[in-house]
GROMACS .gro file of N, CA and C in nm:
model
  495
    1MET      N    1   1.921   2.499  -1.430
    1MET     CA    2   1.778   2.483  -1.450
    1MET      C    3   1.724   2.375  -1.358
    2THR      N    4   1.600   2.389  -1.323
    2THR     CA    5   1.538   2.291  -1.235
    2THR      C    6   1.445   2.201  -1.315
    3ALA      N    7   1.405   2.091  -1.254
    3ALA     CA    8   1.316   1.996  -1.321
    3ALA      C    9   1.183   2.061  -1.358
    4VAL      N   10   1.141   2.164  -1.282
    4VAL     CA   11   1.016   2.232  -1.310
    4VAL      C   12   1.019   2.297  -1.449
    5GLU      N   13   1.138   2.330  -1.498
    5GLU     CA   14   1.152   2.393  -1.629
    5GLU      C   15   1.146   2.291  -1.743
    6PHE      N   16   1.137   2.164  -1.712
    6PHE     CA   17   1.140   2.058  -1.811
    6PHE      C   18   1.016   1.968  -1.803
    7PRO      N   19   0.898   2.022  -1.792
    7PRO     CA   20   0.782   1.933  -1.775
    7PRO      C   21   0.731   1.874  -1.906
    8LEU      N   22   0.662   1.762  -1.893
    8LEU     CA   23   0.584   1.709  -2.004
    8LEU      C   24   0.452   1.784  -2.003
    9CYS      N   25   0.409   1.835  -2.117
    9CYS     CA   26   0.280   1.903  -2.125
    9CYS      C   27   0.179   1.820  -2.202
   10ASP      N   28   0.225   1.712  -2.268
   10ASP     CA   29   0.136   1.625  -2.343
   10ASP      C   30   0.202   1.487  -2.354
   11VAL      N   31   0.123   1.383  -2.336
   11VAL     CA   32   0.172   1.246  -2.347
   11VAL      C   33   0.068   1.167  -2.426
   12SER      N   34   0.114   1.095  -2.527
   12SER     CA   35   0.021   1.014  -2.605
   12SER      C   36   0.085   0.881  -2.643
   13LEU      N   37  -0.003   0.784  -2.666
   13LEU     CA   38   0.039   0.651  -2.711
   13LEU      C   39  -0.010   0.631  -2.853
   14ASP      N   40   0.057   0.544  -2.924
   14ASP     CA   41   0.014   0.505  -3.058
   14ASP      C   42  -0.131   0.461  -3.049
   15ARG      N   43  -0.217   0.523  -3.127
   15ARG     CA   44  -0.360   0.493  -3.122
   15ARG      C   45  -0.404   0.396  -3.232
   16SER      N   46  -0.309   0.341  -3.305
   16SER     CA   47  -0.348   0.252  -3.414
   16SER      C   48  -0.401   0.118  -3.363
   17PHE      N   49  -0.387   0.094  -3.235
   17PHE     CA   50  -0.438  -0.029  -3.176
   17PHE      C   51  -0.542   0.009  -3.071
   18GLY      N   52  -0.662  -0.044  -3.084
   18GLY     CA   53  -0.767  -0.011  -2.990
   18GLY      C   54  -0.747  -0.077  -2.857
   19GLY      N   55  -0.803  -0.016  -2.754
   19GLY     CA   56  -0.798  -0.073  -2.620
   19GLY      C   57  -0.881  -0.198  -2.612
   20ARG      N   58  -0.827  -0.300  -2.551
   20ARG     CA   59  -0.899  -0.426  -2.540
   20ARG      C   60  -0.951  -0.448  -2.400
   21ASP      N   61  -0.893  -0.385  -2.303
   21ASP     CA   62  -0.926  -0.412  -2.164
   21ASP      C   63  -0.950  -0.280  -2.092
   22GLU      N   64  -1.070  -0.265  -2.041
   22GLU     CA   65  -1.106  -0.140  -1.970
   22GLU      C   66  -1.010  -0.110  -1.856
   23ARG      N   67  -0.968  -0.213  -1.784
   23ARG     CA   68  -0.879  -0.190  -1.669
   23ARG      C   69  -0.746  -0.132  -1.714
   24ILE      N   70  -0.691  -0.184  -1.822
   24ILE     CA   71  -0.564  -0.133  -1.873
   24ILE      C   72  -0.582   0.009  -1.926
   25GLU      N   73  -0.692   0.034  -1.994
   25GLU     CA   74  -0.717   0.169  -2.045
   25GLU      C   75  -0.735   0.269  -1.931
   26ARG      N   76  -0.795   0.223  -1.822
   26ARG     CA   77  -0.811   0.309  -1.704
   26ARG      C   78  -0.675   0.340  -1.641
   27GLU      N   79  -0.590   0.238  -1.628
   27GLU     CA   80  -0.456   0.259  -1.574
   27GLU      C   81  -0.376   0.355  -1.662
   28LYS      N   82  -0.391   0.340  -1.793
   28LYS     CA   83  -0.322   0.429  -1.888
   28LYS      C   84  -0.369   0.572  -1.868
   29ALA      N   85  -0.498   0.592  -1.860
   29ALA     CA   86  -0.553   0.727  -1.843
   29ALA      C   87  -0.505   0.790  -1.713
   30LEU      N   88  -0.505   0.712  -1.605
   30LEU     CA   89  -0.457   0.764  -1.477
   30LEU      C   90  -0.309   0.798  -1.482
   31ALA      N   91  -0.230   0.715  -1.549
   31ALA     CA   92  -0.086   0.742  -1.560
   31ALA      C   93  -0.062   0.872  -1.636
   32VAL      N   94  -0.138   0.897  -1.742
   32VAL     CA   95  -0.122   1.021  -1.818
   32VAL      C   96  -0.158   1.141  -1.732
   33VAL      N   97  -0.271   1.134  -1.662
   33VAL     CA   98  -0.312   1.245  -1.574
   33VAL      C   99  -0.205   1.271  -1.468
   34ASP      N  100  -0.157   1.165  -1.404
   34ASP     CA  101  -0.053   1.180  -1.302
   34ASP      C  102   0.075   1.238  -1.359
   35LEU      N  103   0.113   1.194  -1.479
   35LEU     CA  104   0.233   1.247  -1.544
   35LEU      C  105   0.220   1.396  -1.571
   36LEU      N  106   0.105   1.436  -1.621
   36LEU     CA  107   0.087   1.577  -1.654
   36LEU      C  108   0.080   1.665  -1.531
   37GLU      N  109   0.036   1.609  -1.419
   37GLU     CA  110   0.032   1.685  -1.293
   37GLU      C  111   0.171   1.702  -1.233
   38SER      N  112   0.255   1.599  -1.244
   38SER     CA  113   0.386   1.604  -1.181
   38SER      C  114   0.481   1.511  -1.254
   39ASN      N  115   0.592   1.566  -1.304
   39ASN     CA  116   0.691   1.483  -1.371
   39ASN      C  117   0.824   1.553  -1.375
   40THR      N  118   0.927   1.474  -1.391
   40THR     CA  119   1.062   1.523  -1.418
   40THR      C  120   1.105   1.454  -1.546
   41PHE      N  121   1.121   1.532  -1.651
   41PHE     CA  122   1.152   1.479  -1.783
   41PHE      C  123   1.250   1.575  -1.848
   42ILE      N  124   1.378   1.536  -1.850
   42ILE     CA  125   1.484   1.626  -1.897
   42ILE      C  126   1.565   1.558  -2.007
   43PRO      N  127   1.534   1.589  -2.134
   43PRO     CA  128   1.617   1.536  -2.242
   43PRO      C  129   1.760   1.590  -2.231
   44VAL      N  130   1.856   1.500  -2.239
   44VAL     CA  131   1.997   1.539  -2.227
   44VAL      C  132   2.033   1.634  -2.341
   45GLY      N  133   2.094   1.745  -2.303
   45GLY     CA  134   2.143   1.840  -2.402
   45GLY      C  135   2.041   1.936  -2.456
   46HIS      N  136   1.922   1.935  -2.401
   46HIS     CA  137   1.820   2.029  -2.449
   46HIS      C  138   1.803   2.140  -2.347
   47ASP      N  139   1.769   2.257  -2.394
   47ASP     CA  140   1.771   2.374  -2.307
   47ASP      C  141   1.639   2.412  -2.242
   48GLY      N  142   1.539   2.328  -2.244
   48GLY     CA  143   1.417   2.360  -2.171
   48GLY      C  144   1.292   2.309  -2.237
   49GLY      N  145   1.187   2.297  -2.157
   49GLY     CA  146   1.060   2.246  -2.204
   49GLY      C  147   0.958   2.357  -2.207
   50PRO      N  148   0.834   2.323  -2.206
   50PRO     CA  149   0.774   2.191  -2.188
   50PRO      C  150   0.784   2.105  -2.314
   51TYR      N  151   0.757   1.975  -2.293
   51TYR     CA  152   0.774   1.877  -2.399
   51TYR      C  153   0.646   1.798  -2.424
   52ARG      N  154   0.635   1.750  -2.546
   52ARG     CA  155   0.531   1.655  -2.585
   52ARG      C  156   0.600   1.520  -2.606
   53LEU      N  157   0.540   1.414  -2.554
   53LEU     CA  158   0.597   1.281  -2.567
   53LEU      C  159   0.494   1.190  -2.633
   54ARG      N  160   0.538   1.124  -2.738
   54ARG     CA  161   0.455   1.022  -2.805
   54ARG      C  162   0.531   0.891  -2.797
   55ILE      N  163   0.462   0.787  -2.751
   55ILE     CA  164   0.523   0.655  -2.735
   55ILE      C  165   0.457   0.559  -2.833
   56GLU      N  166   0.540   0.487  -2.907
   56GLU     CA  167   0.485   0.390  -3.001
   56GLU      C  168   0.585   0.277  -3.025
   57MET      N  169   0.539   0.174  -3.093
   57MET     CA  170   0.625   0.064  -3.132
   57MET      C  171   0.669   0.086  -3.276
   58VAL      N  172   0.800   0.071  -3.300
   58VAL     CA  173   0.855   0.084  -3.434
   58VAL      C  174   0.958  -0.029  -3.450
   59ASP      N  175   0.933  -0.118  -3.544
   59ASP     CA  176   1.025  -0.229  -3.569
   59ASP      C  177   1.062  -0.304  -3.442
   60ARG      N  178   0.960  -0.340  -3.363
   60ARG     CA  179   0.977  -0.418  -3.240
   60ARG      C  180   1.059  -0.346  -3.132
   61ARG      N  181   1.072  -0.215  -3.146
   61ARG     CA  182   1.138  -0.135  -3.043
   61ARG      C  183   1.042  -0.027  -2.996
   62LEU      N  184   1.066   0.018  -2.877
   62LEU     CA  185   0.987   0.127  -2.822
   62LEU      C  186   1.044   0.258  -2.874
   63ALA      N  187   0.960   0.343  -2.929
   63ALA     CA  188   1.003   0.473  -2.980
   63ALA      C  189   0.945   0.583  -2.893
   64LEU      N  190   1.033   0.669  -2.845
   64LEU     CA  191   0.991   0.786  -2.767
   64LEU      C  192   1.018   0.909  -2.854
   65HIS      N  193   0.911   0.969  -2.902
   65HIS     CA  194   0.922   1.087  -2.987
   65HIS      C  195   0.903   1.209  -2.897
   66ILE      N  196   1.003   1.293  -2.893
   66ILE     CA  197   0.999   1.411  -2.807
   66ILE      C  198   0.993   1.535  -2.894
   67ALA      N  199   0.897   1.622  -2.864
   67ALA     CA  200   0.879   1.748  -2.936
   67ALA      C  201   0.864   1.860  -2.834
   68ASP      N  202   0.877   1.984  -2.881
   68ASP     CA  203   0.853   2.095  -2.790
   68ASP      C  204   0.702   2.116  -2.777
   69ASP      N  205   0.662   2.212  -2.696
   69ASP     CA  206   0.520   2.233  -2.670
   69ASP      C  207   0.442   2.277  -2.794
   70LYS      N  208   0.510   2.325  -2.897
   70LYS     CA  209   0.445   2.366  -3.022
   70LYS      C  210   0.438   2.249  -3.121
   71GLY      N  211   0.502   2.137  -3.087
   71GLY     CA  212   0.500   2.020  -3.173
   71GLY      C  213   0.623   2.005  -3.261
   72ALA      N  214   0.720   2.095  -3.248
   72ALA     CA  215   0.842   2.085  -3.328
   72ALA      C  216   0.929   1.970  -3.276
   73HIS      N  217   0.969   1.883  -3.367
   73HIS     CA  218   1.049   1.765  -3.332
   73HIS      C  219   1.180   1.806  -3.264
   74ILE      N  220   1.211   1.736  -3.155
   74ILE     CA  221   1.339   1.756  -3.087
   74ILE      C  222   1.428   1.634  -3.110
   75VAL      N  223   1.377   1.516  -3.071
   75VAL     CA  224   1.457   1.395  -3.085
   75VAL      C  225   1.367   1.273  -3.070
   76CYS      N  226   1.410   1.161  -3.127
   76CYS     CA  227   1.345   1.031  -3.107
   76CYS      C  228   1.447   0.939  -3.043
   77HIS      N  229   1.404   0.866  -2.945
   77HIS     CA  230   1.489   0.766  -2.882
   77HIS      C  231   1.420   0.631  -2.899
   78TYR      N  232   1.501   0.530  -2.930
   78TYR     CA  233   1.450   0.395  -2.950
   78TYR      C  234   1.511   0.305  -2.844
   79LEU      N  235   1.426   0.224  -2.782
   79LEU     CA  236   1.471   0.131  -2.679
   79LEU      C  237   1.432  -0.011  -2.716
   80SER      N  238   1.526  -0.102  -2.699
   80SER     CA  239   1.495  -0.243  -2.713
   80SER      C  240   1.409  -0.285  -2.594
   81LEU      N  241   1.311  -0.368  -2.621
   81LEU     CA  242   1.227  -0.418  -2.512
   81LEU      C  243   1.280  -0.548  -2.453
   82ALA      N  244   1.385  -0.603  -2.512
   82ALA     CA  245   1.440  -0.730  -2.463
   82ALA      C  246   1.472  -0.726  -2.313
   83PRO      N  247   1.535  -0.620  -2.260
   83PRO     CA  248   1.565  -0.619  -2.116
   83PRO      C  249   1.439  -0.614  -2.028
   84PHE      N  250   1.327  -0.576  -2.087
   84PHE     CA  251   1.202  -0.563  -2.010
   84PHE      C  252   1.113  -0.686  -2.021
   85ARG      N  253   1.150  -0.779  -2.107
   85ARG     CA  254   1.062  -0.892  -2.138
   85ARG      C  255   1.017  -0.968  -2.013
   86ARG      N  256   1.110  -1.007  -1.927
   86ARG     CA  257   1.073  -1.083  -1.806
   86ARG      C  258   0.983  -0.999  -1.715
   87LEU      N  259   1.017  -0.872  -1.697
   87LEU     CA  260   0.937  -0.786  -1.611
   87LEU      C  261   0.797  -0.765  -1.667
   88LEU      N  262   0.787  -0.750  -1.799
   88LEU     CA  263   0.655  -0.735  -1.861
   88LEU      C  264   0.571  -0.861  -1.844
   89LYS      N  265   0.634  -0.977  -1.859
   89LYS     CA  266   0.561  -1.104  -1.838
   89LYS      C  267   0.513  -1.114  -1.694
   90ASP      N  268   0.605  -1.089  -1.600
   90ASP     CA  269   0.570  -1.097  -1.458
   90ASP      C  270   0.462  -0.996  -1.421
   91TYR      N  271   0.475  -0.876  -1.473
   91TYR     CA  272   0.377  -0.771  -1.442
   91TYR      C  273   0.240  -0.808  -1.498
   92THR      N  274   0.237  -0.862  -1.618
   92THR     CA  275   0.111  -0.904  -1.679
   92THR      C  276   0.045  -1.013  -1.595
   93ARG      N  277   0.122  -1.111  -1.554
   93ARG     CA  278   0.067  -1.221  -1.474
   93ARG      C  279   0.014  -1.173  -1.340
   94ILE      N  280   0.090  -1.085  -1.275
   94ILE     CA  281   0.047  -1.042  -1.142
   94ILE      C  282  -0.074  -0.948  -1.152
   95CYS      N  283  -0.082  -0.870  -1.259
   95CYS     CA  284  -0.202  -0.787  -1.279
   95CYS      C  285  -0.324  -0.875  -1.302
   96GLU      N  286  -0.308  -0.980  -1.382
   96GLU     CA  287  -0.419  -1.073  -1.405
   96GLU      C  288  -0.461  -1.139  -1.275
   97SER      N  289  -0.364  -1.178  -1.192
   97SER     CA  290  -0.396  -1.238  -1.062
   97SER      C  291  -0.472  -1.141  -0.974
   98TYR      N  292  -0.430  -1.016  -0.975
   98TYR     CA  293  -0.496  -0.912  -0.894
   98TYR      C  294  -0.641  -0.894  -0.940
   99TYR      N  295  -0.660  -0.880  -1.072
   99TYR     CA  296  -0.795  -0.860  -1.124
   99TYR      C  297  -0.884  -0.981  -1.096
  100ASP      N  298  -0.827  -1.101  -1.107
  100ASP     CA  299  -0.904  -1.222  -1.077
  100ASP      C  300  -0.940  -1.232  -0.929
  101ALA      N  301  -0.853  -1.182  -0.843
  101ALA     CA  302  -0.874  -1.192  -0.698
  101ALA      C  303  -0.974  -1.089  -0.645
  102ILE      N  304  -0.995  -0.982  -0.718
  102ILE     CA  305  -1.090  -0.879  -0.673
  102ILE      C  306  -1.228  -0.943  -0.661
  103GLY      N  307  -1.287  -0.928  -0.546
  103GLY     CA  308  -1.420  -0.981  -0.522
  103GLY      C  309  -1.424  -1.127  -0.482
  104ARG      N  310  -1.312  -1.197  -0.500
  104ARG     CA  311  -1.310  -1.339  -0.465
  104ARG      C  312  -1.216  -1.370  -0.351
  105SER      N  313  -1.127  -1.279  -0.321
  105SER     CA  314  -1.028  -1.303  -0.217
  105SER      C  315  -1.041  -1.198  -0.109
  106GLY      N  316  -0.988  -1.232   0.007
  106GLY     CA  317  -0.990  -1.139   0.117
  106GLY      C  318  -0.889  -1.027   0.098
  107PRO      N  319  -0.898  -0.927   0.183
  107PRO     CA  320  -0.808  -0.811   0.171
  107PRO      C  321  -0.660  -0.848   0.188
  108GLU      N  322  -0.631  -0.950   0.269
  108GLU     CA  323  -0.492  -0.989   0.289
  108GLU      C  324  -0.431  -1.041   0.158
  109ARG      N  325  -0.507  -1.122   0.087
  109ARG     CA  326  -0.460  -1.177  -0.041
  109ARG      C  327  -0.440  -1.065  -0.143
  110LEU      N  328  -0.538  -0.974  -0.152
  110LEU     CA  329  -0.525  -0.861  -0.245
  110LEU      C  330  -0.404  -0.774  -0.210
  111GLN      N  331  -0.384  -0.752  -0.082
  111GLN     CA  332  -0.270  -0.670  -0.039
  111GLN      C  333  -0.138  -0.738  -0.076
  112ALA      N  334  -0.130  -0.868  -0.057
  112ALA     CA  335  -0.007  -0.941  -0.090
  112ALA      C  336   0.021  -0.935  -0.241
  113ILE      N  337  -0.083  -0.955  -0.322
  113ILE     CA  338  -0.066  -0.948  -0.467
  113ILE      C  339  -0.024  -0.807  -0.507
  114ASP      N  340  -0.089  -0.706  -0.447
  114ASP     CA  341  -0.057  -0.567  -0.480
  114ASP      C  342   0.086  -0.532  -0.441
  115MET      N  343   0.135  -0.584  -0.331
  115MET     CA  344   0.274  -0.559  -0.292
  115MET      C  345   0.369  -0.619  -0.395
  116GLY      N  346   0.338  -0.738  -0.444
  116GLY     CA  347   0.420  -0.798  -0.549
  116GLY      C  348   0.416  -0.718  -0.677
  117ARG      N  349   0.298  -0.669  -0.711
  117ARG     CA  350   0.282  -0.588  -0.831
  117ARG      C  351   0.364  -0.459  -0.820
  118ARG      N  352   0.357  -0.395  -0.704
  118ARG     CA  353   0.436  -0.272  -0.685
  118ARG      C  354   0.586  -0.300  -0.692
  119GLY      N  355   0.628  -0.415  -0.640
  119GLY     CA  356   0.769  -0.450  -0.645
  119GLY      C  357   0.819  -0.467  -0.789
  120ILE      N  358   0.740  -0.536  -0.871
  120ILE     CA  359   0.777  -0.554  -1.012
  120ILE      C  360   0.774  -0.419  -1.083
  121HIS      N  361   0.673  -0.339  -1.053
  121HIS     CA  362   0.660  -0.206  -1.114
  121HIS      C  363   0.782  -0.120  -1.079
  122ASP      N  364   0.825  -0.123  -0.954
  122ASP     CA  365   0.944  -0.047  -0.913
  122ASP      C  366   1.070  -0.096  -0.985
  123GLU      N  367   1.084  -0.227  -0.997
  123GLU     CA  368   1.200  -0.283  -1.065
  123GLU      C  369   1.202  -0.242  -1.213
  124ALA      N  370   1.086  -0.246  -1.277
  124ALA     CA  371   1.077  -0.207  -1.418
  124ALA      C  372   1.104  -0.057  -1.435
  125ALA      N  373   1.054   0.024  -1.342
  125ALA     CA  374   1.077   0.169  -1.349
  125ALA      C  375   1.225   0.201  -1.333
  126GLU      N  376   1.291   0.131  -1.245
  126GLU     CA  377   1.435   0.154  -1.226
  126GLU      C  378   1.513   0.112  -1.351
  127LEU      N  379   1.476   0.001  -1.411
  127LEU     CA  380   1.540  -0.041  -1.536
  127LEU      C  381   1.517   0.063  -1.645
  128LEU      N  382   1.397   0.116  -1.652
  128LEU     CA  383   1.367   0.220  -1.751
  128LEU      C  384   1.453   0.344  -1.727
  129ARG      N  385   1.467   0.384  -1.602
  129ARG     CA  386   1.553   0.499  -1.570
  129ARG      C  387   1.696   0.473  -1.616
  130GLU      N  388   1.746   0.353  -1.590
  130GLU     CA  389   1.883   0.318  -1.631
  130GLU      C  390   1.897   0.322  -1.782
  131ARG      N  391   1.800   0.262  -1.852
  131ARG     CA  392   1.807   0.254  -1.999
  131ARG      C  393   1.793   0.392  -2.065
  132LEU      N  394   1.723   0.483  -1.999
  132LEU     CA  395   1.705   0.618  -2.053
  132LEU      C  396   1.812   0.717  -2.008
  133SER      N  397   1.891   0.683  -1.908
  133SER     CA  398   1.977   0.779  -1.840
  133SER      C  399   2.070   0.858  -1.933
  134ALA      N  400   2.116   0.801  -2.041
  134ALA     CA  401   2.204   0.873  -2.133
  134ALA      C  402   2.125   0.963  -2.228
  135LYS      N  403   1.992   0.950  -2.226
  135LYS     CA  404   1.909   1.022  -2.322
  135LYS      C  405   1.812   1.120  -2.257
  136VAL      N  406   1.748   1.072  -2.150
  136VAL     CA  407   1.646   1.152  -2.081
  136VAL      C  408   1.654   1.120  -1.933
  137HIS      N  409   1.661   1.224  -1.852
  137HIS     CA  410   1.659   1.205  -1.707
  137HIS      C  411   1.515   1.211  -1.659
  138VAL      N  412   1.474   1.107  -1.586
  138VAL     CA  413   1.341   1.102  -1.527
  138VAL      C  414   1.354   1.063  -1.380
  139ASP      N  415   1.261   1.110  -1.299
  139ASP     CA  416   1.262   1.069  -1.159
  139ASP      C  417   1.187   0.937  -1.145
  140LYS      N  418   1.185   0.884  -1.024
  140LYS     CA  419   1.125   0.752  -0.999
  140LYS      C  420   0.976   0.751  -1.034
  141ASP      N  421   0.902   0.852  -0.989
  141ASP     CA  422   0.758   0.854  -1.016
  141ASP      C  423   0.729   0.865  -1.165
  142THR      N  424   0.806   0.948  -1.234
  142THR     CA  425   0.787   0.961  -1.379
  142THR      C  426   0.817   0.827  -1.448
  143ALA      N  427   0.923   0.760  -1.406
  143ALA     CA  428   0.958   0.630  -1.464
  143ALA      C  429   0.847   0.528  -1.439
  144ARG      N  430   0.789   0.529  -1.320
  144ARG     CA  431   0.679   0.436  -1.289
  144ARG      C  432   0.562   0.459  -1.382
  145ARG      N  433   0.526   0.584  -1.402
  145ARG     CA  434   0.412   0.616  -1.488
  145ARG      C  435   0.443   0.583  -1.634
  146LEU      N  436   0.566   0.608  -1.676
  146LEU     CA  437   0.604   0.573  -1.813
  146LEU      C  438   0.599   0.422  -1.834
  147PHE      N  439   0.641   0.344  -1.733
  147PHE     CA  440   0.632   0.199  -1.745
  147PHE      C  441   0.486   0.156  -1.758
  148THR      N  442   0.396   0.219  -1.683
  148THR     CA  443   0.254   0.187  -1.695
  148THR      C  444   0.207   0.210  -1.839
  149LEU      N  445   0.253   0.318  -1.899
  149LEU     CA  446   0.214   0.347  -2.038
  149LEU      C  447   0.274   0.246  -2.135
  150ILE      N  448   0.396   0.204  -2.111
  150ILE     CA  449   0.459   0.102  -2.196
  150ILE      C  450   0.380  -0.028  -2.186
  151TYR      N  451   0.346  -0.066  -2.064
  151TYR     CA  452   0.266  -0.187  -2.042
  151TYR      C  453   0.132  -0.176  -2.115
  152ALA      N  454   0.065  -0.060  -2.101
  152ALA     CA  455  -0.065  -0.041  -2.166
  152ALA      C  456  -0.052  -0.050  -2.318
  153LEU      N  457   0.053   0.009  -2.372
  153LEU     CA  458   0.075   0.005  -2.516
  153LEU      C  459   0.094  -0.139  -2.563
  154LEU      N  460   0.177  -0.213  -2.494
  154LEU     CA  461   0.205  -0.351  -2.535
  154LEU      C  462   0.087  -0.444  -2.510
  155ALA      N  463   0.014  -0.421  -2.402
  155ALA     CA  464  -0.098  -0.508  -2.369
  155ALA      C  465  -0.211  -0.495  -2.471
  156ARG      N  466  -0.222  -0.379  -2.534
  156ARG     CA  467  -0.330  -0.361  -2.632
  156ARG      C  468  -0.281  -0.376  -2.775
  157ASN      N  469  -0.154  -0.400  -2.793
  157ASN     CA  470  -0.093  -0.408  -2.924
  157ASN      C  471  -0.082  -0.554  -2.966
  158VAL      N  472  -0.176  -0.603  -3.043
  158VAL     CA  473  -0.180  -0.745  -3.078
  158VAL      C  474  -0.065  -0.789  -3.166
  159THR      N  475   0.010  -0.696  -3.224
  159THR     CA  476   0.123  -0.732  -3.309
  159THR      C  477   0.239  -0.787  -3.229
  160TYR      N  478   0.246  -0.754  -3.100
  160TYR     CA  479   0.361  -0.794  -3.018
  160TYR      C  480   0.321  -0.878  -2.897
  161PRO      N  481   0.230  -0.975  -2.910
  161PRO     CA  482   0.186  -1.050  -2.793
  161PRO      C  483   0.298  -1.132  -2.730
  162MET      N  484   0.400  -1.168  -2.808
  162MET     CA  485   0.508  -1.250  -2.753
  162MET      C  486   0.586  -1.176  -2.646
  163LEU      N  487   0.574  -1.045  -2.642
  163LEU     CA  488   0.643  -0.968  -2.540
  163LEU      C  489   0.576  -0.983  -2.405
  164LEU      N  490   0.448  -1.016  -2.405
  164LEU     CA  491   0.374  -1.025  -2.281
  164LEU      C  492   0.339  -1.167  -2.241
  165SER      N  493   0.363  -1.264  -2.329
  165SER     CA  494   0.323  -1.401  -2.292
  165SER      C  495   0.443  -1.484  -2.254
   0.00000   0.00000   0.00000
């Protein structure tokens, strides 16, 4: 089977926490659109998609609920966020620097900050791929978009601010 046979057809985040920052909500929306347009998402041991993915926090862990396109439960995977803590802190700080620099700094400064942001994003996406590898195979772009969604979930989730500060 090819990755085309295993697409995500729906992606959602826990909605029990309202969006606090328009910029983060915009990034989340773009990540979902990009994921639905193109993704590689292959749950290990499952015979085909498409899949629905719901991401939420459960007992201070990230929960990935995977269902088929009709909504029938397939599997839930739980990930500790401890390995991501430093990357989430760094990513939060560099995003804040980028937003603060918009309109106040020259293009060279914005470009330098954005390069740093992309570097942290790539590192976090690779860590996510490694942590998921025994459960779900994802390509680099899918991992990047999933990390954006994890960041958006945690950034708007006031119950877990220590993960981002």
